[in-house]
């Protein structure tokens, strides 16, 4: 039967829901030994393997969700390198790239990225797209065509990453109208130092009100900095309170608040949770760019304090951010590359529920996907199967993987 099959696998216990757990074997690394069968691309059976001392030789994960990427500039490092490898040079080179940017270049980069993401095991991606007044407006028509082209295999969301000033212009209003029909997301940058705090509050208010008017989400690059810790998020929280509106908000980066003391982080986390603001930690680009010193190695690498934020009940996801562009010269749209670097960087244990939640479950909630990523009877067969028996195999070897999309092997 098409889209049907069965296998014996290991699944992280916190990522599977099994009705009969009496005979469920869970090893010391948190992997449950299960039999899974599917018909027509849907899981029809999920049960413990009852044979003693028998451990499957494959590990199953749900296909991954990328919460923060930049498809429009991926693989541009060769043409626009940043050999200084710092934030200010990245921004400067990025602006140079804009001068040569064309619709064709953006679409080529995006398609290359999406094909790699599918091959490597992603099922959904949120991408920020640089947006400015002099941009070719036809790019959005083509990007939404691309979204439709890949929709049967991968859900693609767009964030218009624009200066906050853009959302206070007729161009910004026009794009917001288009996004209200296409389910796009308003984006912006809120990174100190703020030379004119009153102007920042005004522009942020305009952006929030525009999102509220057209029932849109907002995803901000915020506090991606080593100075004035938490300045951006504090302004955002103040502005939300003053306007008294409820707009779905994601804060990407939020890295500088790591410089606050622990009590300040927890108190700020409680306010973020109260407003139902979601957070995306982006360790790869932050560790690469921020607080870089030319002649010394800095151990102070700001990144969103995941554990404290989770303790404050903030929904935190981990994302990749840039791939082979002026902001980060490495990566290949591979979720296992992200996991194998981010977990040691952030001292996150892969066998713990909150760690895997930030990789699988929180991203599914963030993108508001119909499937939460928990493997259970009735869920879609959107899986990645690895030839592996433990976490060391996943992070230490040349992975052999199979990607199943709606029950069929993707190649």
Coordinates of C-alpha atoms in Angstrom, one line a residue:
X1 CA 0.0 0.0 0.0
X2 CA 1.3 3.5 -0.9
X3 CA 2.5 5.6 2.1
X4 CA 2.4 2.5 4.4
X5 CA 5.1 0.7 6.4
X6 CA 6.3 -0.4 9.8
X7 CA 9.6 -0.3 11.7
X8 CA 11.1 -0.8 15.2
X9 CA 12.8 2.3 16.5
X10 CA 14.0 4.3 19.5
X11 CA 12.1 7.6 20.1
X12 CA 12.8 10.1 22.9
X13 CA 10.2 9.3 25.5
X14 CA 9.1 12.9 25.7
X15 CA 8.4 13.0 22.0
X16 CA 6.0 10.1 21.8
X17 CA 2.6 9.4 23.3
X18 CA 1.8 5.6 23.8
X19 CA -1.4 4.3 25.1
X20 CA 0.0 1.1 26.7
X21 CA 3.1 2.0 28.7
X22 CA 3.2 -1.0 31.0
X23 CA 5.9 -2.8 29.0
X24 CA 7.6 0.3 27.7
X25 CA 11.4 0.1 27.9
X26 CA 13.1 3.5 28.3
X27 CA 16.9 3.5 28.4
X28 CA 19.1 5.8 30.5
X29 CA 19.4 8.3 27.7
X30 CA 15.6 8.7 27.5
X31 CA 14.9 6.6 24.4
X32 CA 11.8 4.4 24.3
X33 CA 11.9 1.2 22.3
X34 CA 8.7 1.1 20.1
X35 CA 7.1 -0.5 17.1
X36 CA 5.5 2.0 14.8
X37 CA 3.2 1.2 11.8
X38 CA 1.5 3.5 9.3
X39 CA -1.1 3.5 6.6
X40 CA -1.7 6.2 4.0
X41 CA 0.8 8.4 5.7
X42 CA -0.8 8.3 9.1
X43 CA 0.5 6.4 12.2
X44 CA -1.9 3.4 12.7
X45 CA -0.1 1.7 15.5
X46 CA 2.4 2.7 18.2
X47 CA 3.3 0.2 20.9
X48 CA 6.2 -0.9 23.2
X49 CA 8.5 -3.6 22.0
X50 CA 8.1 -6.4 24.6
X51 CA 11.1 -8.6 23.7
X52 CA 13.6 -8.5 26.5
X53 CA 17.1 -7.1 25.8
X54 CA 16.1 -6.2 22.3
X55 CA 17.0 -2.6 21.3
X56 CA 16.2 -1.1 17.9
X57 CA 19.1 0.1 15.8
X58 CA 17.3 3.2 14.5
X59 CA 16.3 6.4 16.1
X60 CA 13.2 8.3 15.0
X61 CA 12.6 12.0 15.3
X62 CA 9.7 14.1 14.0
X63 CA 10.8 16.2 11.1
X64 CA 12.2 19.4 12.4
X65 CA 11.0 23.0 12.5
X66 CA 13.3 25.9 11.8
X67 CA 12.1 29.0 13.6
X68 CA 14.5 31.6 12.3
X69 CA 16.3 31.7 9.0
X70 CA 17.3 34.1 6.2
X71 CA 16.7 32.3 2.9
X72 CA 17.2 35.5 1.0
X73 CA 20.8 35.9 1.9
X74 CA 21.9 32.3 2.4
X75 CA 25.0 31.2 0.5
X76 CA 26.1 34.7 -0.2
X77 CA 29.3 34.7 1.9
X78 CA 31.4 33.8 -1.1
X79 CA 30.4 37.0 -2.9
X80 CA 30.0 39.1 0.2
X81 CA 32.4 37.9 2.8
X82 CA 32.8 39.3 6.3
X83 CA 36.3 38.4 7.3
X84 CA 36.3 40.6 10.3
X85 CA 33.5 38.4 11.6
X86 CA 31.8 41.0 13.8
X87 CA 28.3 42.4 13.9
X88 CA 29.1 45.9 12.5
X89 CA 31.0 44.5 9.5
X90 CA 28.2 42.0 8.9
X91 CA 25.7 44.8 8.8
X92 CA 27.9 46.9 6.4
X93 CA 28.4 43.9 4.0
X94 CA 24.7 43.1 4.2
X95 CA 23.9 46.7 3.0
X96 CA 26.4 46.3 0.1
X97 CA 24.7 43.0 -0.9
X98 CA 21.3 44.9 -1.1
X99 CA 22.8 47.1 -3.9
X100 CA 23.2 44.0 -6.1
X101 CA 20.2 42.1 -4.9
X102 CA 17.8 40.9 -7.6
X103 CA 14.7 38.8 -7.6
X104 CA 16.5 36.0 -9.4
X105 CA 19.3 35.9 -6.9
X106 CA 16.9 35.8 -3.9
X107 CA 14.8 33.0 -5.5
X108 CA 17.9 30.9 -6.3
X109 CA 19.2 31.2 -2.8
X110 CA 15.8 30.3 -1.3
X111 CA 15.3 27.3 -3.5
X112 CA 18.8 26.0 -2.8
X113 CA 18.1 26.4 0.9
X114 CA 14.6 24.7 0.8
X115 CA 15.9 21.7 -1.1
X116 CA 18.7 21.2 1.4
X117 CA 16.2 21.7 4.3
X118 CA 13.9 19.0 2.9
X119 CA 16.8 16.6 2.3
X120 CA 18.1 17.1 5.8
X121 CA 14.8 16.7 7.6
X122 CA 12.9 20.0 8.0
X123 CA 9.1 20.2 7.7
X124 CA 8.6 23.9 8.3
X125 CA 10.7 27.1 8.1
X126 CA 10.2 30.7 9.2
X127 CA 12.4 33.0 7.1
X128 CA 13.1 36.6 7.6
X129 CA 13.4 38.5 4.3
X130 CA 15.2 41.9 4.2
X131 CA 12.6 44.5 3.3
X132 CA 13.2 48.2 2.4
X133 CA 11.5 50.9 0.3
X134 CA 13.8 50.7 -2.7
X135 CA 13.2 46.9 -3.0
X136 CA 11.6 45.3 -6.0
X137 CA 8.0 44.8 -4.8
X138 CA 7.5 41.9 -7.2
X139 CA 9.8 39.8 -5.0
X140 CA 6.9 39.1 -2.7
X141 CA 4.7 37.7 -5.5
X142 CA 7.5 35.3 -6.4
X143 CA 8.2 34.4 -2.8
X144 CA 4.6 33.5 -2.2
X145 CA 4.6 31.4 -5.4
X146 CA 7.6 29.6 -3.9
X147 CA 5.7 29.1 -0.7
X148 CA 2.9 27.4 -2.7
X149 CA 5.3 25.3 -4.7
X150 CA 6.7 23.7 -1.6
X151 CA 3.5 23.6 0.4
X152 CA 2.9 19.8 0.1
X153 CA 6.3 19.0 1.6
X154 CA 7.2 22.0 3.8
X155 CA 5.4 24.9 5.5
X156 CA 7.1 28.2 4.8
X157 CA 6.4 31.4 6.7
X158 CA 7.8 34.8 5.8
X159 CA 8.8 37.7 8.1
X160 CA 9.4 41.1 6.4
X161 CA 12.5 42.2 8.2
X162 CA 12.4 46.0 7.8
X163 CA 13.6 49.0 9.7
X164 CA 10.9 50.1 12.1
X165 CA 10.6 53.3 10.1
X166 CA 9.3 51.3 7.1
X167 CA 6.1 50.4 9.0
X168 CA 5.3 54.1 9.3
X169 CA 5.2 54.6 5.5
X170 CA 2.6 54.0 2.7
X171 CA 4.9 51.1 1.5
X172 CA 4.7 49.5 4.9
X173 CA 0.9 49.9 5.0
X174 CA 0.6 48.4 1.6
X175 CA 2.7 45.4 2.5
X176 CA 0.8 44.8 5.7
X177 CA -2.4 44.7 3.6
X178 CA -0.8 42.0 1.4
X179 CA 0.4 40.1 4.4
X180 CA -3.1 40.1 5.9
X181 CA -4.2 37.9 3.0
X182 CA -1.0 35.9 2.7
X183 CA -0.4 35.4 6.5
X184 CA 2.9 37.1 6.5
X185 CA 4.6 38.5 9.6
X186 CA 5.8 42.0 10.4
X187 CA 9.5 42.2 11.4
X188 CA 12.0 44.7 12.6
X189 CA 15.1 45.4 14.5
X190 CA 15.2 46.7 18.1
X191 CA 18.9 46.7 19.1
X192 CA 20.6 49.3 21.3
X193 CA 22.1 51.8 21.6
X194 CA 19.0 54.0 21.2
X195 CA 20.0 57.5 20.3
X196 CA 16.4 58.7 20.4
X197 CA 14.3 56.6 22.8
X198 CA 11.2 58.6 22.2
X199 CA 11.4 58.0 18.4
X200 CA 12.0 54.3 19.0
X201 CA 8.8 54.1 21.2
X202 CA 6.9 56.0 18.5
X203 CA 8.0 53.7 15.7
X204 CA 7.4 50.6 17.8
X205 CA 3.9 51.8 18.6
X206 CA 3.2 52.3 14.9
X207 CA 4.4 48.8 14.1
X208 CA 2.3 47.2 16.9
X209 CA -0.8 49.2 15.9
X210 CA -0.3 48.2 12.2
X211 CA -0.1 44.6 13.2
X212 CA -3.2 44.9 15.3
X213 CA -5.1 46.6 12.5
X214 CA -4.4 43.8 10.0
X215 CA -4.4 40.9 12.6
X216 CA -0.7 40.1 12.0
X217 CA 2.1 38.6 14.1
X218 CA 5.3 40.4 14.8
X219 CA 8.8 38.9 15.0
X220 CA 11.5 41.2 16.2
X221 CA 15.3 41.0 16.1
X222 CA 15.7 42.4 19.6
X223 CA 18.6 43.0 22.0
X224 CA 21.1 41.2 19.7
X225 CA 23.8 43.1 21.5
X226 CA 26.4 43.2 24.3
X227 CA 25.5 46.6 25.6
X228 CA 22.5 48.1 27.6
X229 CA 21.2 44.6 28.6
X230 CA 17.5 44.2 28.0
X231 CA 16.9 47.7 26.7
X232 CA 14.9 46.5 23.7
X233 CA 12.6 44.1 25.6
X234 CA 11.9 46.7 28.3
X235 CA 10.8 49.3 25.7
X236 CA 8.7 46.6 24.0
X237 CA 7.0 45.7 27.3
X238 CA 6.4 49.3 28.2
X239 CA 4.9 50.0 24.8
X240 CA 2.6 46.9 24.9
X241 CA 1.3 48.1 28.3
X242 CA 0.7 51.7 27.1
X243 CA -1.2 50.6 24.0
X244 CA -3.1 47.9 25.8
X245 CA -3.3 45.7 22.7
X246 CA -2.7 41.9 22.2
X247 CA -0.6 41.2 19.2
X248 CA 1.2 37.8 18.9
X249 CA 4.9 38.6 19.3
X250 CA 8.1 36.7 18.9
X251 CA 11.4 38.0 20.2
X252 CA 14.4 36.6 18.3
X253 CA 17.8 36.7 19.9
X254 CA 17.1 38.5 23.2
X255 CA 20.8 37.8 23.9
X256 CA 21.9 40.7 25.9
X257 CA 19.7 39.9 28.9
X258 CA 22.1 37.2 29.8
X259 CA 24.3 40.0 31.2
X260 CA 21.6 40.8 33.9
X261 CA 21.7 39.1 37.2
X262 CA 19.7 36.0 37.7
X263 CA 16.9 37.6 39.6
X264 CA 16.5 40.3 37.0
X265 CA 16.4 37.7 34.2
X266 CA 13.7 35.7 36.1
X267 CA 11.6 38.9 36.8
X268 CA 11.9 39.9 33.1
X269 CA 11.1 36.4 32.1
X270 CA 7.9 36.5 34.2
X271 CA 6.8 39.7 32.4
X272 CA 7.6 38.1 29.0
X273 CA 5.6 35.0 29.9
X274 CA 2.7 37.2 31.1
X275 CA 2.4 38.8 27.7
X276 CA 2.7 35.4 26.0
X277 CA 5.8 36.6 24.1
X278 CA 7.7 33.7 22.5
X279 CA 11.5 33.7 22.4
X280 CA 13.9 32.2 19.9
X281 CA 17.5 31.7 21.0
X282 CA 20.0 31.8 18.2
X283 CA 23.3 30.6 19.7
X284 CA 25.3 30.0 16.5
X285 CA 25.3 33.6 15.1
X286 CA 25.4 35.2 18.5
X287 CA 28.4 33.2 19.6
X288 CA 30.1 33.9 16.3
X289 CA 29.5 37.7 16.1
X290 CA 28.9 39.2 19.5
X291 CA 31.6 40.4 21.9
X292 CA 34.3 39.4 19.5
X293 CA 37.8 40.7 20.3
X294 CA 40.6 40.8 17.8
X295 CA 43.5 39.8 20.1
X296 CA 41.8 37.9 22.9
X297 CA 39.3 35.1 23.4
X298 CA 36.2 36.2 25.1
X299 CA 34.2 33.7 27.2
X300 CA 31.3 36.2 27.5
X301 CA 29.1 35.2 24.6
X302 CA 25.6 36.6 25.0
X303 CA 22.7 34.4 24.1
X304 CA 19.1 34.1 25.3
X305 CA 19.3 32.5 28.8
X306 CA 17.1 29.5 27.9
X307 CA 17.0 27.8 31.3
X308 CA 16.0 30.9 33.2
X309 CA 13.4 31.9 30.6
X310 CA 11.9 28.4 30.7
X311 CA 11.9 28.5 34.5
X312 CA 9.8 31.7 34.1
X313 CA 7.4 29.7 31.8
X314 CA 8.5 31.4 28.6
X315 CA 8.1 29.3 25.5
X316 CA 11.6 29.2 24.1
X317 CA 12.7 27.7 20.8
X318 CA 16.3 27.3 19.4
X319 CA 16.9 28.4 15.8
X320 CA 19.8 28.3 13.3
X321 CA 19.6 31.9 12.0
X322 CA 22.1 32.5 9.2
X323 CA 23.7 30.0 6.8
X324 CA 26.9 30.9 4.8
X325 CA 26.2 34.6 4.7
X326 CA 28.0 37.7 6.1
X327 CA 26.5 37.1 9.5
X328 CA 27.5 33.4 9.8
X329 CA 29.8 31.7 7.3
X330 CA 28.9 28.1 8.1
X331 CA 25.9 25.7 8.2
X332 CA 23.9 23.8 5.6
X333 CA 20.3 23.8 6.8
X334 CA 20.9 20.6 8.8
X335 CA 19.1 20.3 12.1
X336 CA 21.7 17.9 13.4
X337 CA 24.4 20.5 12.8
X338 CA 22.4 22.9 14.9
X339 CA 21.8 20.4 17.7
X340 CA 25.3 19.1 17.9
X341 CA 26.7 22.7 18.3
X342 CA 23.9 24.3 20.3
X343 CA 23.6 21.7 23.1
X344 CA 27.3 21.8 24.1
X345 CA 27.4 25.6 23.8
X346 CA 24.4 26.0 26.0
X347 CA 25.0 23.0 28.3
X348 CA 21.7 21.5 27.4
X349 CA 21.2 17.8 28.0
X350 CA 19.6 16.1 24.9
X351 CA 17.9 13.5 27.2
X352 CA 15.9 16.2 29.1
X353 CA 12.4 17.1 28.2
X354 CA 12.9 20.9 28.2
X355 CA 15.9 20.6 25.8
X356 CA 13.9 18.6 23.3
X357 CA 10.9 20.9 23.7
X358 CA 13.0 23.8 22.6
X359 CA 14.0 21.9 19.4
X360 CA 10.7 20.2 18.5
X361 CA 7.6 21.2 20.5
X362 CA 8.1 25.0 21.0
X363 CA 8.9 25.6 17.4
X364 CA 5.7 23.7 16.3
X365 CA 3.7 26.0 18.6
X366 CA 5.6 29.1 17.4
X367 CA 4.7 28.4 13.8
X368 CA 1.2 27.4 14.8
X369 CA 1.5 24.1 13.0
X370 CA -1.4 21.6 12.9
X371 CA 0.9 18.8 14.3
X372 CA 2.7 19.5 17.5
X373 CA 5.5 17.1 16.7
X374 CA 4.6 14.4 19.3
X375 CA 4.7 11.0 17.7
X376 CA 1.4 9.2 18.4
X377 CA -1.4 7.2 16.8
X378 CA -3.1 9.4 14.2
X379 CA -0.2 11.7 13.6
X380 CA 1.3 12.3 10.1
X381 CA 4.4 10.2 9.2
X382 CA 6.8 13.1 8.9
X383 CA 9.8 11.5 10.4
X384 CA 13.6 11.4 10.2
X385 CA 15.1 7.9 10.7
X386 CA 18.7 7.6 11.8
X387 CA 21.1 4.7 11.8
X388 CA 22.0 5.3 15.4
X389 CA 21.5 3.8 18.9
X390 CA 22.3 6.6 21.2
X391 CA 23.0 10.4 21.5
X392 CA 26.7 9.9 20.9
X393 CA 26.0 8.3 17.5
X394 CA 23.9 11.3 16.6
X395 CA 26.5 13.9 17.4
X396 CA 29.7 12.0 16.7
X397 CA 29.4 10.2 13.4
X398 CA 28.6 10.7 9.8
X399 CA 24.8 10.3 10.0
X400 CA 22.9 8.1 7.7
X401 CA 19.3 9.3 7.6
X402 CA 16.0 8.7 5.9
X403 CA 13.4 11.3 5.6
X404 CA 9.7 10.3 5.4
X405 CA 7.2 12.8 4.1
X406 CA 3.6 11.7 4.6
X407 CA 4.8 8.1 4.8
X408 CA 7.0 8.2 1.7
X409 CA 10.7 8.1 1.5
X410 CA 12.1 11.5 0.3
X411 CA 15.0 11.4 -2.1

